[in-house]
Amino acid sequence: MFPEAPAAAAALAVATRFYSAALLNHSVRSYLWGTHYAAAHGIAFDDELYYVSALLHDLGLTAEFDNHRLPFEDAGGHLAWVFGAAAGWPADRAAHVEEIIVAHMREDVPASTDPESHLLQVATSWDVSGRRPEEFPAEVRTTILTHYPRLDFGAEFLACFEDQAARKPDSAAGGAVASGIADRLAVNPLG
């Protein structure tokens, strides 16, 4: 079900250590939503790279890794680059994990350009805002949510984004708050 490479195990250890239970489950769900979407659309992707990206994509929201100047996705991307380098990945692979995490908060990336970035964008926008509900059938939702429940994810995530927006109003989180992420979280079909 999950990649078994050493970097994948290390990413899970990092995520487990620094995320709350709700953020950890969000990150795992993001991986699972993305793999479901990829299978449904015949998108080939690097499973280890996508898994590591999904697990580490919100590290910049945690107190330990929040950057007072950089948007959380940029800070998280830098951390992921360090993680990749420490894992012994080649420089281009470490740079790619950073790009994937930064891109998840940017304009849509086509699967043909960068499948891992596309998958993380689709998965996180579904898990946070309920975007593209037609892509995730009820039985898939039930299975994933049974194993990785949302807990208090909506309230915690909104608080993180509101904090980011207050301190970094020009960031993607600031834009999300201004454009009504609170309303999207409230009506997300995932609850």
PDB file of N, CA, C and O in Angstrom, residues 14 77 88-89 112 125 129 131 153 186:
ATOM      1  N   VAL A  14       9.241  11.488  10.336  1.00  0.00           N
ATOM      2  CA  VAL A  14       9.248  12.947  10.488  1.00  0.00           C
ATOM      3  C   VAL A  14       7.822  13.465  10.651  1.00  0.00           C
ATOM      4  O   VAL A  14       7.532  14.257  11.553  1.00  0.00           O
ATOM      5  N   GLY A  77       9.004  23.312   1.425  1.00  0.00           N
ATOM      6  CA  GLY A  77       9.781  22.847   0.277  1.00  0.00           C
ATOM      7  C   GLY A  77      11.266  22.828   0.572  1.00  0.00           C
ATOM      8  O   GLY A  77      11.978  21.880   0.223  1.00  0.00           O
ATOM      9  N   GLY A  88      20.151  11.017   0.737  1.00  0.00           N
ATOM     10  CA  GLY A  88      21.109  10.582  -0.277  1.00  0.00           C
ATOM     11  C   GLY A  88      20.574  10.674  -1.697  1.00  0.00           C
ATOM     12  O   GLY A  88      21.155  10.102  -2.617  1.00  0.00           O
ATOM     13  N   TRP A  89      19.498  11.403  -1.873  1.00  0.00           N
ATOM     14  CA  TRP A  89      18.938  11.563  -3.209  1.00  0.00           C
ATOM     15  C   TRP A  89      19.844  12.447  -4.053  1.00  0.00           C
ATOM     16  O   TRP A  89      20.479  13.372  -3.537  1.00  0.00           O
ATOM     17  N   SER A 112       0.827  15.862 -17.347  1.00  0.00           N
ATOM     18  CA  SER A 112       1.827  15.614 -18.391  1.00  0.00           C
ATOM     19  C   SER A 112       3.122  16.396 -18.142  1.00  0.00           C
ATOM     20  O   SER A 112       4.183  15.997 -18.608  1.00  0.00           O
ATOM     21  N   SER A 125      -6.391  19.641  -2.625  1.00  0.00           N
ATOM     22  CA  SER A 125      -7.566  20.498  -2.838  1.00  0.00           C
ATOM     23  C   SER A 125      -8.858  19.724  -2.571  1.00  0.00           C
ATOM     24  O   SER A 125      -9.842  20.287  -2.104  1.00  0.00           O
ATOM     25  N   SER A 129     -10.706  21.372   0.476  1.00  0.00           N
ATOM     26  CA  SER A 129     -11.819  22.190  -0.001  1.00  0.00           C
ATOM     27  C   SER A 129     -12.944  21.427  -0.685  1.00  0.00           C
ATOM     28  O   SER A 129     -13.918  22.034  -1.115  1.00  0.00           O
ATOM     29  N   ARG A 131     -12.774  19.946  -3.607  1.00  0.00           N
ATOM     30  CA  ARG A 131     -12.711  20.158  -5.051  1.00  0.00           C
ATOM     31  C   ARG A 131     -12.673  18.811  -5.778  1.00  0.00           C
ATOM     32  O   ARG A 131     -11.974  17.910  -5.369  1.00  0.00           O
ATOM     33  N   PHE A 153      -9.473  18.209  11.770  1.00  0.00           N
ATOM     34  CA  PHE A 153      -8.657  18.775  10.699  1.00  0.00           C
ATOM     35  C   PHE A 153      -9.163  20.135  10.224  1.00  0.00           C
ATOM     36  O   PHE A 153      -8.388  21.077  10.082  1.00  0.00           O
ATOM     37  N   ALA A 186     -16.044  24.401   5.500  1.00  0.00           N
ATOM     38  CA  ALA A 186     -17.314  24.131   6.172  1.00  0.00           C
ATOM     39  C   ALA A 186     -18.246  23.262   5.351  1.00  0.00           C
ATOM     40  O   ALA A 186     -19.042  22.502   5.904  1.00  0.00           O
TER      41      ALA A 186
END
